[in-house]
Each structure stands twice: as C-alpha cells, then as structure tokens.
C-alpha cells in the first residue's frame, strides 16, 4: 500500500468511525448533558454576578445613605435612558434599602470601649463573668 493510499484509507476509516459514533445513543446523551451543563454554568455565573452587584449597591447605600448614593451615581444616570435595564438596576429600591440598613448596622462603628479585658469579653459573651 502506498503512502497516498494509506492516507485515503485512514480518512475513510475516520469518517466511518465518526458516523458510527454520532449514532451512538450514549455519545449523544453525553453531548446533550455537556450542553446543559454549560448552559447551567453560564446561568450560575450571571446570577452570581447579579448578586455581587446588588450587594455592592446595598453596601454603598449603607455607607453613604440613599441621598449620597444618588449623588454618587448621578453622573452615570445622566447618560443612561430612564426606562433602560441599567437605570432600573442602579436606582435604589426597597430591597436594596433593607439590605443597606442591615449592612449599616453591621458595619457601624461602636462607641463602646472596654476598660478591662473582662469587660470586653462580657460584651461579646454575656454572662461570662458570673460563672
């Protein structure tokens, strides 16, 4: 067999193997599962990205207040159509206000100072010094 015939034979053999593989139900199921897994990964990525952006918005609202947040995003809102998706996602809403208030309480500096280490532990773990 000449090298040219061998190349042609290998090409025909590969074509037959690909055709048989394409008709195999296990292979088709695996390819379908891969497409579904890819789509699910893309959806998870965008859902996570949306959650992170929502938390950033809530954090900024908690730090600056609603008026300060509006002043912060006003330059961006000037260039975005009012009915657009970006304008609706940037604008403060009820849910981001709730999360912002919870974050503000969580990150708010406390004015309490402990006079001794046992006082500090008492504030963290109530009833510790009674035992």
PDB file of C-alpha atoms in Angstrom:
ATOM      1  CA  UNK A   1       0.000   0.000   0.000  1.00  0.00           C
ATOM      2  CA  UNK A   2       1.416   3.339  -0.982  1.00  0.00           C
ATOM      3  CA  UNK A   3       1.540   6.266   1.460  1.00  0.00           C
ATOM      4  CA  UNK A   4      -1.142   8.093  -0.519  1.00  0.00           C
ATOM      5  CA  UNK A   5      -3.475   5.082  -0.348  1.00  0.00           C
ATOM      6  CA  UNK A   6      -2.783   4.749   3.370  1.00  0.00           C
ATOM      7  CA  UNK A   7      -3.797   8.396   3.952  1.00  0.00           C
ATOM      8  CA  UNK A   8      -7.005   7.921   1.948  1.00  0.00           C
ATOM      9  CA  UNK A   9      -7.791   4.699   3.819  1.00  0.00           C
ATOM     10  CA  UNK A  10      -7.264   6.395   7.195  1.00  0.00           C
ATOM     11  CA  UNK A  11      -9.525   9.285   6.145  1.00  0.00           C
ATOM     12  CA  UNK A  12     -12.312   6.880   5.107  1.00  0.00           C
ATOM     13  CA  UNK A  13     -11.886   4.860   8.309  1.00  0.00           C
ATOM     14  CA  UNK A  14     -12.108   8.027  10.448  1.00  0.00           C
ATOM     15  CA  UNK A  15     -15.238   9.128   8.593  1.00  0.00           C
ATOM     16  CA  UNK A  16     -16.917   5.755   9.206  1.00  0.00           C
ATOM     17  CA  UNK A  17     -15.939   5.820  12.897  1.00  0.00           C
ATOM     18  CA  UNK A  18     -17.288   9.381  13.304  1.00  0.00           C
ATOM     19  CA  UNK A  19     -20.574   8.371  11.643  1.00  0.00           C
ATOM     20  CA  UNK A  20     -20.977   5.351  13.938  1.00  0.00           C
ATOM     21  CA  UNK A  21     -20.083   7.422  16.976  1.00  0.00           C
ATOM     22  CA  UNK A  22     -22.607  10.116  16.059  1.00  0.00           C
ATOM     23  CA  UNK A  23     -25.373   7.478  16.005  1.00  0.00           C
ATOM     24  CA  UNK A  24     -24.387   6.029  19.377  1.00  0.00           C
ATOM     25  CA  UNK A  25     -27.091   6.887  21.983  1.00  0.00           C
ATOM     26  CA  UNK A  26     -24.596   7.071  24.861  1.00  0.00           C
ATOM     27  CA  UNK A  27     -22.450   9.567  22.959  1.00  0.00           C
ATOM     28  CA  UNK A  28     -25.480  11.678  22.052  1.00  0.00           C
ATOM     29  CA  UNK A  29     -26.627  11.690  25.701  1.00  0.00           C
ATOM     30  CA  UNK A  30     -23.161  12.756  26.836  1.00  0.00           C
ATOM     31  CA  UNK A  31     -23.085  15.626  24.331  1.00  0.00           C
ATOM     32  CA  UNK A  32     -26.574  16.731  25.405  1.00  0.00           C
ATOM     33  CA  UNK A  33     -25.514  16.666  29.074  1.00  0.00           C
ATOM     34  CA  UNK A  34     -22.450  18.756  28.245  1.00  0.00           C
ATOM     35  CA  UNK A  35     -24.609  21.407  26.574  1.00  0.00           C
ATOM     36  CA  UNK A  36     -26.965  21.517  29.564  1.00  0.00           C
ATOM     37  CA  UNK A  37     -24.042  21.731  31.980  1.00  0.00           C
ATOM     38  CA  UNK A  38     -22.520  24.592  30.005  1.00  0.00           C
ATOM     39  CA  UNK A  39     -25.817  26.494  29.943  1.00  0.00           C
ATOM     40  CA  UNK A  40     -26.292  25.936  33.680  1.00  0.00           C
ATOM     41  CA  UNK A  41     -22.773  27.247  34.321  1.00  0.00           C
ATOM     42  CA  UNK A  42     -23.466  30.394  32.323  1.00  0.00           C
ATOM     43  CA  UNK A  43     -26.724  30.981  34.212  1.00  0.00           C
ATOM     44  CA  UNK A  44     -24.965  30.461  37.559  1.00  0.00           C
ATOM     45  CA  UNK A  45     -22.226  32.902  36.566  1.00  0.00           C
ATOM     46  CA  UNK A  46     -24.666  35.675  35.668  1.00  0.00           C
ATOM     47  CA  UNK A  47     -26.794  35.027  38.773  1.00  0.00           C
ATOM     48  CA  UNK A  48     -23.692  35.291  40.963  1.00  0.00           C
ATOM     49  CA  UNK A  49     -22.580  38.433  39.177  1.00  0.00           C
ATOM     50  CA  UNK A  50     -26.015  39.993  39.698  1.00  0.00           C
ATOM     51  CA  UNK A  51     -25.942  39.106  43.397  1.00  0.00           C
ATOM     52  CA  UNK A  52     -22.477  40.633  43.839  1.00  0.00           C
ATOM     53  CA  UNK A  53     -23.526  43.835  42.073  1.00  0.00           C
ATOM     54  CA  UNK A  54     -26.681  44.012  44.224  1.00  0.00           C
ATOM     55  CA  UNK A  55     -24.592  43.653  47.390  1.00  0.00           C
ATOM     56  CA  UNK A  56     -22.175  46.345  46.207  1.00  0.00           C
ATOM     57  CA  UNK A  57     -25.119  48.666  45.599  1.00  0.00           C
ATOM     58  CA  UNK A  58     -26.540  47.894  49.046  1.00  0.00           C
ATOM     59  CA  UNK A  59     -23.132  48.426  50.657  1.00  0.00           C
ATOM     60  CA  UNK A  60     -22.741  51.826  49.003  1.00  0.00           C
ATOM     61  CA  UNK A  61     -26.260  52.785  50.062  1.00  0.00           C
ATOM     62  CA  UNK A  62     -25.459  51.714  53.613  1.00  0.00           C
ATOM     63  CA  UNK A  63     -22.262  53.751  53.700  1.00  0.00           C
ATOM     64  CA  UNK A  64     -23.451  56.948  52.010  1.00  0.00           C
ATOM     65  CA  UNK A  65     -27.192  56.862  52.625  1.00  0.00           C
ATOM     66  CA  UNK A  66     -29.788  56.984  49.880  1.00  0.00           C
ATOM     67  CA  UNK A  67     -29.178  60.644  49.001  1.00  0.00           C
ATOM     68  CA  UNK A  68     -25.410  60.157  48.963  1.00  0.00           C
ATOM     69  CA  UNK A  69     -25.802  57.076  46.769  1.00  0.00           C
ATOM     70  CA  UNK A  70     -27.989  59.008  44.327  1.00  0.00           C
ATOM     71  CA  UNK A  71     -25.356  61.765  44.192  1.00  0.00           C
ATOM     72  CA  UNK A  72     -22.702  59.107  43.582  1.00  0.00           C
ATOM     73  CA  UNK A  73     -24.495  57.524  40.602  1.00  0.00           C
ATOM     74  CA  UNK A  74     -25.994  60.741  39.179  1.00  0.00           C
ATOM     75  CA  UNK A  75     -23.267  61.151  36.503  1.00  0.00           C
ATOM     76  CA  UNK A  76     -23.916  57.612  35.293  1.00  0.00           C
ATOM     77  CA  UNK A  77     -27.700  58.043  35.333  1.00  0.00           C
ATOM     78  CA  UNK A  78     -27.403  61.149  33.130  1.00  0.00           C
ATOM     79  CA  UNK A  79     -26.071  59.071  30.214  1.00  0.00           C
ATOM     80  CA  UNK A  80     -28.460  56.120  30.554  1.00  0.00           C
ATOM     81  CA  UNK A  81     -32.037  56.032  29.210  1.00  0.00           C
ATOM     82  CA  UNK A  82     -34.531  56.316  32.068  1.00  0.00           C
ATOM     83  CA  UNK A  83     -36.517  53.225  31.049  1.00  0.00           C
ATOM     84  CA  UNK A  84     -33.463  51.052  30.473  1.00  0.00           C
ATOM     85  CA  UNK A  85     -32.435  47.994  32.435  1.00  0.00           C
ATOM     86  CA  UNK A  86     -29.237  49.644  33.673  1.00  0.00           C
ATOM     87  CA  UNK A  87     -31.135  52.645  35.038  1.00  0.00           C
ATOM     88  CA  UNK A  88     -33.558  50.365  36.871  1.00  0.00           C
ATOM     89  CA  UNK A  89     -30.759  48.271  38.336  1.00  0.00           C
ATOM     90  CA  UNK A  90     -28.768  51.317  39.506  1.00  0.00           C
ATOM     91  CA  UNK A  91     -31.724  53.131  41.040  1.00  0.00           C
ATOM     92  CA  UNK A  92     -32.299  52.488  44.752  1.00  0.00           C
ATOM     93  CA  UNK A  93     -35.191  50.177  45.517  1.00  0.00           C
ATOM     94  CA  UNK A  94     -36.917  48.792  48.587  1.00  0.00           C
ATOM     95  CA  UNK A  95     -34.916  45.561  48.810  1.00  0.00           C
ATOM     96  CA  UNK A  96     -31.526  47.205  48.471  1.00  0.00           C
ATOM     97  CA  UNK A  97     -32.633  49.710  51.130  1.00  0.00           C
ATOM     98  CA  UNK A  98     -33.434  46.853  53.521  1.00  0.00           C
ATOM     99  CA  UNK A  99     -30.094  45.183  52.920  1.00  0.00           C
ATOM    100  CA  UNK A 100     -28.332  48.559  53.163  1.00  0.00           C
ATOM    101  CA  UNK A 101     -29.872  49.259  56.557  1.00  0.00           C
ATOM    102  CA  UNK A 102     -28.793  45.819  57.795  1.00  0.00           C
ATOM    103  CA  UNK A 103     -25.267  46.408  56.462  1.00  0.00           C
ATOM    104  CA  UNK A 104     -25.125  49.869  58.011  1.00  0.00           C
ATOM    105  CA  UNK A 105     -25.939  48.381  61.418  1.00  0.00           C
ATOM    106  CA  UNK A 106     -23.395  45.626  60.885  1.00  0.00           C
ATOM    107  CA  UNK A 107     -20.535  47.904  59.802  1.00  0.00           C
ATOM    108  CA  UNK A 108     -21.383  50.880  62.015  1.00  0.00           C
ATOM    109  CA  UNK A 109     -18.561  51.781  64.388  1.00  0.00           C
ATOM    110  CA  UNK A 110     -19.452  51.368  68.038  1.00  0.00           C
ATOM    111  CA  UNK A 111     -18.515  53.982  70.596  1.00  0.00           C
ATOM    112  CA  UNK A 112     -18.186  51.451  73.412  1.00  0.00           C
ATOM    113  CA  UNK A 113     -14.718  50.885  74.812  1.00  0.00           C
ATOM    114  CA  UNK A 114     -13.825  48.285  77.358  1.00  0.00           C
ATOM    115  CA  UNK A 115     -11.965  49.301  80.498  1.00  0.00           C
ATOM    116  CA  UNK A 116     -10.557  45.825  81.035  1.00  0.00           C
ATOM    117  CA  UNK A 117     -10.288  42.592  79.059  1.00  0.00           C
ATOM    118  CA  UNK A 118     -13.040  41.018  81.168  1.00  0.00           C
ATOM    119  CA  UNK A 119     -15.391  43.920  80.231  1.00  0.00           C
ATOM    120  CA  UNK A 120     -14.677  43.324  76.572  1.00  0.00           C
ATOM    121  CA  UNK A 121     -15.335  39.612  76.911  1.00  0.00           C
ATOM    122  CA  UNK A 122     -18.521  40.353  78.838  1.00  0.00           C
ATOM    123  CA  UNK A 123     -19.849  42.380  75.902  1.00  0.00           C
ATOM    124  CA  UNK A 124     -19.069  39.611  73.447  1.00  0.00           C
ATOM    125  CA  UNK A 125     -20.188  36.701  75.616  1.00  0.00           C
ATOM    126  CA  UNK A 126     -22.843  37.862  78.123  1.00  0.00           C
ATOM    127  CA  UNK A 127     -22.826  36.068  81.450  1.00  0.00           C
ATOM    128  CA  UNK A 128     -19.175  35.069  81.233  1.00  0.00           C
ATOM    129  CA  UNK A 129     -18.040  36.803  84.419  1.00  0.00           C
ATOM    130  CA  UNK A 130     -20.920  35.412  86.503  1.00  0.00           C
ATOM    131  CA  UNK A 131     -19.538  31.871  86.424  1.00  0.00           C
TER     132      UNK A 131
END
